Amino acid sequence: MTQIQNLVEYYDELFSTTQEQKDFYKDLISTFKKPAKLLSLGCATGAFENYLSQQGCDVTGIESSPELLRSANLKRRNQLMSVRFFQMKLAEVNKFLTKSFYDIVYCHNSRLIFCAEKNALSVFYNDCKNVLSPGGAIVLHLVNIKALKGRPMSQLPSHQNVRVKLFTELWVHEDKSQTIVQNIETGNGKMLSVMEDQPVYIPSPEEVESEAKKTGFKKVSFYSDFNKSPFTGNEDYFIAVIS
């Protein structure tokens, strides 16, 4: 059960675009012919996608939540911007999007975990491979499940600002299935539900790499942040660049 509408107002503050993120993509985009074509999976409110479009990129964002997608479309400053948003699930990428078109496919803020099944990762990579141009890359930004020690419940790193705090709990059940409970606390102390027992699957860094190589990708580089700091395996998050 989800109540994403409770999160929409605060999303851009909780998941803001950083200068490190901008610099990371500036370097990556420079390796492709202009205009670089990017596909954002789980684009949420589209703030980063609009930024990339303003930098001269051709950007497509997909999002399954109509509430988040509405916010993304409201950010479009004019119809001439090279950015468009579609309501679509990750599993529908290969069905509706152009083959061999995108230079970079990316998925931030652990949105990949909502594929919800372990075997969905190989399907995801195959779908990405079909829409990527030759020499294209995937960028995944994921929570590091190996840094979560609690059982059956782990508290994921919180996101907060002066107005609101986002709490996320991961529950691992006896059958090894995983679900998330997510709530926000507003500045006046009011608690609002965002997700309740939402099925997820959080792949380990090793799974991310092994499944990518099984699908035919040759190289997987890991970082702990958008500064390209080394990933030791103990950090809360990791970034994987797959090519």
Coordinates of N, CA, C and O in Angstrom, one line a residue, residues 38-108:
L38 N 19.5 10.5 -22.7 CA 19.5 9.9 -21.4 C 18.1 9.4 -21.1 O 17.1 10.0 -21.4
L39 N 18.0 8.2 -20.4 CA 16.8 7.7 -20.0 C 16.8 7.5 -18.4 O 17.7 6.8 -17.9
S40 N 15.9 8.2 -17.8 CA 15.8 8.1 -16.3 C 14.7 7.1 -15.9 O 13.5 7.3 -16.3
L41 N 15.1 6.1 -15.1 CA 14.1 5.1 -14.7 C 13.7 5.4 -13.2 O 14.5 5.5 -12.3
G42 N 12.4 5.7 -13.1 CA 11.9 6.2 -11.8 C 12.3 7.6 -11.6 O 13.0 8.0 -10.6
C43 N 11.9 8.5 -12.5 CA 12.4 9.9 -12.5 C 11.8 10.7 -11.4 O 12.2 11.9 -11.1
A44 N 10.7 10.2 -10.7 CA 10.1 10.9 -9.6 C 9.6 12.3 -10.1 O 8.9 12.3 -11.1
T45 N 10.0 13.4 -9.4 CA 9.5 14.7 -9.7 C 10.2 15.4 -10.9 O 9.9 16.5 -11.2
G46 N 11.2 14.7 -11.4 CA 11.8 15.2 -12.6 C 12.8 16.4 -12.5 O 13.2 17.0 -13.5
A47 N 13.2 16.7 -11.3 CA 14.1 17.9 -11.1 C 15.4 17.7 -11.8 O 15.9 18.6 -12.5
F48 N 16.0 16.6 -11.7 CA 17.4 16.3 -12.3 C 17.2 16.2 -13.8 O 18.1 16.7 -14.6
E49 N 16.1 15.7 -14.3 CA 15.9 15.5 -15.7 C 15.7 16.9 -16.4 O 16.3 17.1 -17.5
N50 N 15.0 17.8 -15.7 CA 14.9 19.1 -16.2 C 16.3 19.8 -16.3 O 16.6 20.6 -17.2
Y51 N 17.1 19.6 -15.2 CA 18.4 20.2 -15.2 C 19.2 19.7 -16.4 O 19.9 20.5 -17.1
L52 N 19.2 18.4 -16.6 CA 20.0 17.8 -17.8 C 19.5 18.4 -19.1 O 20.3 18.6 -20.0
S53 N 18.2 18.5 -19.2 CA 17.7 19.1 -20.5 C 18.2 20.5 -20.7 O 18.6 20.9 -21.8
Q54 N 18.3 21.3 -19.6 CA 18.8 22.7 -19.7 C 20.3 22.7 -20.1 O 20.8 23.7 -20.6
Q55 N 21.0 21.6 -19.8 CA 22.4 21.5 -20.2 C 22.6 21.0 -21.6 O 23.7 20.7 -22.1
G56 N 21.5 20.8 -22.4 CA 21.6 20.4 -23.8 C 21.4 18.9 -24.1 O 21.6 18.5 -25.2
C57 N 21.0 18.2 -23.0 CA 20.8 16.7 -23.2 C 19.3 16.5 -23.7 O 18.4 17.3 -23.5
D58 N 19.2 15.4 -24.3 CA 17.8 14.9 -24.7 C 17.4 13.8 -23.7 O 18.1 12.8 -23.5
V59 N 16.4 14.1 -22.9 CA 16.1 13.3 -21.7 C 14.7 12.8 -21.7 O 13.7 13.5 -22.1
T60 N 14.6 11.5 -21.4 CA 13.3 10.8 -21.2 C 13.2 10.3 -19.8 O 14.2 9.7 -19.3
G61 N 12.1 10.6 -19.1 CA 11.9 10.1 -17.8 C 10.7 9.2 -17.7 O 9.6 9.6 -18.3
I62 N 10.8 8.1 -17.0 CA 9.6 7.3 -16.8 C 9.3 7.2 -15.3 O 10.3 7.2 -14.5
E63 N 8.1 7.1 -15.0 CA 7.7 7.1 -13.6 C 6.3 6.4 -13.5 O 5.4 6.7 -14.3
S64 N 6.2 5.5 -12.5 CA 5.0 4.7 -12.4 C 3.9 5.5 -11.5 O 2.7 5.2 -11.6
S65 N 4.4 6.4 -10.7 CA 3.4 7.1 -9.8 C 2.8 8.3 -10.5 O 3.6 9.3 -10.9
P66 N 1.5 8.4 -10.7 CA 0.9 9.6 -11.4 C 1.1 10.9 -10.6 O 1.3 11.9 -11.1
E67 N 1.2 10.8 -9.2 CA 1.4 11.9 -8.4 C 2.8 12.6 -8.6 O 2.9 13.8 -8.8
L68 N 3.8 11.7 -8.6 CA 5.2 12.2 -8.9 C 5.3 12.7 -10.3 O 5.9 13.7 -10.6
L69 N 4.7 12.0 -11.3 CA 4.8 12.4 -12.7 C 4.1 13.7 -12.9 O 4.6 14.5 -13.7
R70 N 3.0 14.0 -12.2 CA 2.4 15.3 -12.4 C 3.3 16.4 -12.0 O 3.4 17.5 -12.7
S71 N 4.1 16.2 -10.9 CA 5.0 17.2 -10.5 C 6.1 17.4 -11.5 O 6.6 18.5 -11.8
A72 N 6.6 16.3 -12.1 CA 7.6 16.4 -13.1 C 7.2 17.2 -14.3 O 7.9 18.0 -14.8
N73 N 6.0 17.0 -14.8 CA 5.5 17.7 -16.0 C 5.3 19.2 -15.7 O 5.4 20.0 -16.6
L74 N 4.9 19.5 -14.5 CA 4.8 20.9 -14.1 C 6.1 21.7 -14.1 O 6.1 22.9 -14.2
K75 N 7.2 21.0 -14.0 CA 8.5 21.6 -14.0 C 9.0 22.0 -15.4 O 9.9 22.8 -15.6
R76 N 8.4 21.5 -16.4 CA 8.8 21.8 -17.8 C 8.5 23.3 -18.1 O 7.4 23.7 -18.0
R77 N 9.5 24.0 -18.4 CA 9.4 25.5 -18.5 C 8.8 25.9 -19.8 O 8.1 26.9 -19.9
N78 N 9.0 25.1 -20.9 CA 8.3 25.3 -22.1 C 8.4 24.1 -23.0 O 9.1 23.1 -22.7
Q79 N 7.5 24.0 -24.0 CA 7.4 22.8 -24.8 C 8.6 22.6 -25.7 O 8.7 21.5 -26.3
L80 N 9.5 23.5 -25.8 CA 10.7 23.3 -26.6 C 11.8 22.6 -25.9 O 12.8 22.2 -26.5
M81 N 11.7 22.4 -24.6 CA 12.7 21.7 -23.8 C 12.8 20.2 -24.3 O 11.8 19.6 -24.6
S82 N 14.0 19.7 -24.4 CA 14.2 18.3 -24.8 C 14.1 17.4 -23.7 O 15.0 16.6 -23.3
V83 N 12.9 17.4 -23.0 CA 12.6 16.4 -21.9 C 11.2 16.1 -22.0 O 10.3 16.9 -22.3
R84 N 10.9 14.8 -21.8 CA 9.5 14.3 -21.8 C 9.4 13.2 -20.7 O 10.4 12.5 -20.4
F85 N 8.2 13.1 -20.2 CA 7.9 12.2 -19.1 C 6.8 11.3 -19.4 O 5.8 11.7 -20.0
F86 N 6.9 10.0 -19.1 CA 5.8 9.0 -19.4 C 5.5 8.2 -18.1 O 6.4 7.9 -17.3
Q87 N 4.2 7.9 -18.0 CA 3.9 7.0 -16.9 C 4.1 5.6 -17.4 O 3.4 5.1 -18.3
M88 N 5.1 4.9 -16.7 CA 5.5 3.6 -17.2 C 6.2 2.9 -16.1 O 6.9 3.5 -15.3
K89 N 6.1 1.6 -16.1 CA 6.8 0.8 -15.1 C 8.2 0.4 -15.7 O 8.3 0.3 -16.9
L90 N 9.1 0.0 -14.8 CA 10.4 -0.4 -15.3 C 10.3 -1.6 -16.3 O 11.0 -1.7 -17.3
A91 N 9.3 -2.5 -16.0 CA 9.2 -3.7 -16.8 C 8.7 -3.4 -18.2 O 8.7 -4.3 -19.1
E92 N 8.2 -2.2 -18.5 CA 7.7 -1.8 -19.7 C 8.6 -1.1 -20.7 O 8.3 -0.8 -21.8
V93 N 9.9 -0.9 -20.2 CA 10.9 -0.2 -20.9 C 11.1 -0.8 -22.3 O 11.1 -0.1 -23.4
N94 N 11.3 -2.1 -22.4 CA 11.6 -2.7 -23.6 C 10.5 -2.8 -24.6 O 10.6 -2.9 -25.8
K95 N 9.3 -2.6 -24.0 CA 8.1 -2.7 -24.8 C 7.7 -1.4 -25.6 O 7.3 -1.5 -26.7
F96 N 8.0 -0.3 -24.9 CA 7.5 1.0 -25.4 C 8.6 1.9 -25.9 O 8.3 2.9 -26.6
L97 N 9.8 1.7 -25.5 CA 10.9 2.7 -25.8 C 11.7 2.3 -27.0 O 11.8 1.1 -27.3
T98 N 12.4 3.2 -27.7 CA 13.1 3.0 -28.9 C 14.4 2.1 -28.7 O 15.1 2.4 -27.7
K99 N 14.6 1.2 -29.5 CA 15.7 0.3 -29.3 C 17.0 1.0 -29.7 O 17.0 1.9 -30.6
S100 N 18.1 0.7 -29.0 CA 19.5 1.2 -29.3 C 19.5 2.8 -29.4 O 20.2 3.3 -30.2
F101 N 18.8 3.4 -28.6 CA 18.6 4.9 -28.7 C 19.4 5.7 -27.6 O 20.0 6.7 -27.9
Y102 N 19.4 5.2 -26.4 CA 19.9 6.0 -25.3 C 21.4 5.7 -25.0 O 21.9 4.6 -25.0
D103 N 22.1 6.8 -24.8 CA 23.5 6.7 -24.4 C 23.7 6.3 -22.9 O 24.6 5.6 -22.6
I104 N 22.8 6.8 -22.1 CA 22.9 6.5 -20.6 C 21.5 6.2 -20.1 O 20.6 6.9 -20.4
V105 N 21.4 5.1 -19.4 CA 20.2 4.8 -18.6 C 20.6 4.8 -17.2 O 21.6 4.2 -16.8
Y106 N 19.8 5.6 -16.4 CA 20.2 5.7 -15.0 C 18.9 5.5 -14.1 O 17.8 5.8 -14.5
C107 N 19.2 5.1 -12.9 CA 18.2 4.9 -11.9 C 18.7 5.3 -10.5 O 19.6 4.7 -10.0
H108 N 18.2 6.4 -9.9 CA 18.7 7.0 -8.7 C 17.9 6.6 -7.5 O 16.8 6.1 -7.6

